[in-house]
CSV table of C-alpha atoms in Angstrom, one decimal:
chain,number,residue,atom,x,y,z
K,1,GLN,CA,-89.8,-57.9,-50.2
K,2,VAL,CA,-88.8,-54.6,-48.5
K,3,GLN,CA,-90.1,-53.6,-45.0
K,4,LEU,CA,-89.4,-49.9,-44.4
K,5,VAL,CA,-90.8,-48.2,-40.6
K,6,GLU,CA,-90.1,-44.6,-40.1
K,7,SER,CA,-90.0,-42.9,-36.9
K,8,GLY,CA,-89.4,-39.4,-35.6
K,9,GLY,CA,-92.3,-37.6,-36.1
K,10,GLY,CA,-94.2,-35.2,-34.0
K,11,LEU,CA,-95.3,-31.9,-33.1
K,12,VAL,CA,-93.0,-29.0,-33.3
K,13,GLN,CA,-93.2,-25.4,-33.2
K,14,ALA,CA,-92.9,-23.3,-36.2
K,15,GLY,CA,-88.7,-22.3,-36.6
K,16,GLY,CA,-87.8,-26.0,-35.1
K,17,SER,CA,-86.5,-29.0,-35.5
K,18,LEU,CA,-87.1,-32.4,-36.5
K,19,ARG,CA,-85.2,-35.5,-37.9
K,20,LEU,CA,-87.0,-38.5,-39.2
K,21,SER,CA,-85.8,-41.8,-39.4
K,22,CYS,CA,-86.1,-44.8,-41.8
K,23,ALA,CA,-85.3,-48.4,-41.2
K,24,ALA,CA,-85.0,-50.5,-44.3
K,25,SER,CA,-85.1,-54.4,-44.0
K,26,GLY,CA,-85.1,-57.5,-46.3
K,27,SER,CA,-83.9,-57.8,-50.0
K,28,ILE,CA,-82.3,-54.2,-50.5
K,29,SER,CA,-80.8,-54.0,-53.8
K,30,SER,CA,-77.3,-52.3,-54.0
K,31,LEU,CA,-78.2,-50.2,-56.5
K,32,ASN,CA,-81.3,-48.5,-55.3
K,33,ILE,CA,-82.8,-45.0,-54.4
K,34,MET,CA,-84.6,-43.9,-50.7
K,35,GLY,CA,-86.5,-40.9,-50.8
K,36,TRP,CA,-88.8,-38.5,-48.3
K,37,TYR,CA,-92.2,-37.8,-49.6
K,38,ARG,CA,-95.3,-36.3,-47.8
K,39,GLN,CA,-98.9,-35.9,-48.3
K,40,ALA,CA,-100.7,-33.0,-46.4
K,41,PRO,CA,-104.4,-33.0,-46.0
K,42,GLU,CA,-106.6,-32.7,-49.4
K,43,LYS,CA,-103.4,-32.9,-51.2
K,44,GLN,CA,-101.4,-35.2,-53.2
K,45,ARG,CA,-98.3,-37.0,-52.1
K,46,GLU,CA,-95.1,-34.8,-53.7
K,47,LEU,CA,-91.4,-35.4,-53.4
K,48,VAL,CA,-89.3,-33.8,-50.5
K,49,ALA,CA,-85.9,-35.0,-50.9
K,50,ARG,CA,-83.8,-38.7,-52.7
K,51,ILE,CA,-80.5,-39.6,-52.0
K,52,ALA,CA,-79.1,-42.6,-54.3
K,53,SER,CA,-77.3,-45.7,-52.7
K,54,GLY,CA,-74.2,-43.9,-54.4
K,55,GLY,CA,-74.8,-40.4,-52.8
K,56,THR,CA,-75.7,-38.6,-55.0
K,57,THR,CA,-79.5,-36.3,-53.7
K,58,ASN,CA,-82.3,-34.3,-55.2
K,59,TYR,CA,-84.8,-32.1,-52.9
K,60,ALA,CA,-88.0,-30.6,-54.0
K,61,GLY,CA,-87.4,-26.5,-53.9
K,62,SER,CA,-89.5,-26.5,-50.9
K,63,ALA,CA,-86.7,-28.3,-49.0
K,64,LYS,CA,-83.8,-26.6,-50.3
K,65,GLY,CA,-81.9,-24.9,-47.5
K,66,ARG,CA,-83.7,-26.4,-44.9
K,67,PHE,CA,-83.7,-30.2,-45.2
K,68,THR,CA,-80.5,-32.5,-45.3
K,69,ILE,CA,-81.0,-36.0,-46.4
K,70,SER,CA,-78.7,-38.8,-45.5
K,71,ARG,CA,-78.5,-42.3,-45.4
K,72,ASP,CA,-76.1,-45.5,-43.9
K,73,ASN,CA,-75.9,-47.7,-45.9
K,74,ALA,CA,-74.7,-50.1,-43.2
K,75,ASN,CA,-77.1,-50.2,-41.5
K,76,ASN,CA,-79.9,-49.3,-44.4
K,77,THR,CA,-81.2,-46.4,-42.6
K,78,MET,CA,-82.1,-43.2,-43.9
K,79,TYR,CA,-82.7,-39.6,-42.5
K,80,LEU,CA,-84.4,-36.3,-42.8
K,81,GLN,CA,-82.7,-33.4,-40.8
K,82,MET,CA,-86.0,-30.7,-41.2
K,83,ASN,CA,-84.8,-27.3,-39.7
K,84,ILE,CA,-86.6,-23.8,-40.1
K,85,LEU,CA,-89.8,-25.6,-39.8
K,86,LYS,CA,-93.2,-23.9,-41.3
K,87,PRO,CA,-96.6,-24.9,-40.6
K,88,GLU,CA,-96.8,-25.7,-44.6
K,89,ASP,CA,-94.6,-28.6,-43.7
K,90,THR,CA,-97.3,-30.0,-41.9
K,91,ALA,CA,-98.1,-33.4,-43.3
K,92,VAL,CA,-97.4,-37.2,-43.2
K,93,TYR,CA,-94.0,-38.1,-44.5
K,94,TYR,CA,-93.6,-41.3,-45.8
K,95,CYS,CA,-90.5,-43.3,-46.7
K,96,ASN,CA,-89.7,-44.8,-50.1
K,97,LEU,CA,-87.2,-47.3,-51.3
K,98,GLU,CA,-87.1,-48.1,-55.0
K,99,ASN,CA,-85.2,-51.4,-55.5
K,100,PHE,CA,-83.6,-51.7,-59.0
K,101,TYR,CA,-82.9,-55.2,-60.2
K,102,LEU,CA,-82.0,-56.5,-64.3
K,103,GLY,CA,-83.4,-53.4,-65.5
K,104,ARG,CA,-86.4,-52.9,-63.3
K,105,SER,CA,-87.6,-51.4,-60.8
K,106,TYR,CA,-89.3,-52.2,-57.6
K,107,ALA,CA,-91.2,-49.5,-55.1
K,108,TYR,CA,-92.0,-49.9,-51.5
K,109,TRP,CA,-93.6,-47.8,-49.0
K,110,GLY,CA,-93.3,-46.9,-45.4
K,111,GLN,CA,-96.6,-46.6,-43.1
K,112,GLY,CA,-95.7,-42.9,-42.8
K,113,THR,CA,-95.3,-40.4,-39.8
K,114,GLN,CA,-97.0,-37.5,-38.9
K,115,VAL,CA,-95.4,-34.2,-39.1
K,116,THR,CA,-97.4,-31.1,-37.5
K,117,VAL,CA,-96.0,-27.4,-37.3
K,118,SER,CA,-97.7,-25.1,-35.1
K,119,SER,CA,-97.6,-21.4,-36.1
């Protein structure tokens, strides 16, 4: 099992910044992908950014140029630096970890952290 705990959400004005953290514990494979997803009210959960254990990243179009995903493998922690925040970034942000073992994948989710951007 894997446990994921997010922190760093809050209320910020448009144009401001926030840094989210996700601390992972438990049975973490050396081959994994961690990611941030978000879900706004009445919308589907969507990918924000992902980072593989080897460091490869990919971003949703809305995040490119404003958000930066990073990870500290030694401490099993992932970060999302969010700059130039917009009201449309308001959502619950979820941490995700996908473990890969013997050709199979196992996905885990955190409880989410609220990000609210006021105009």
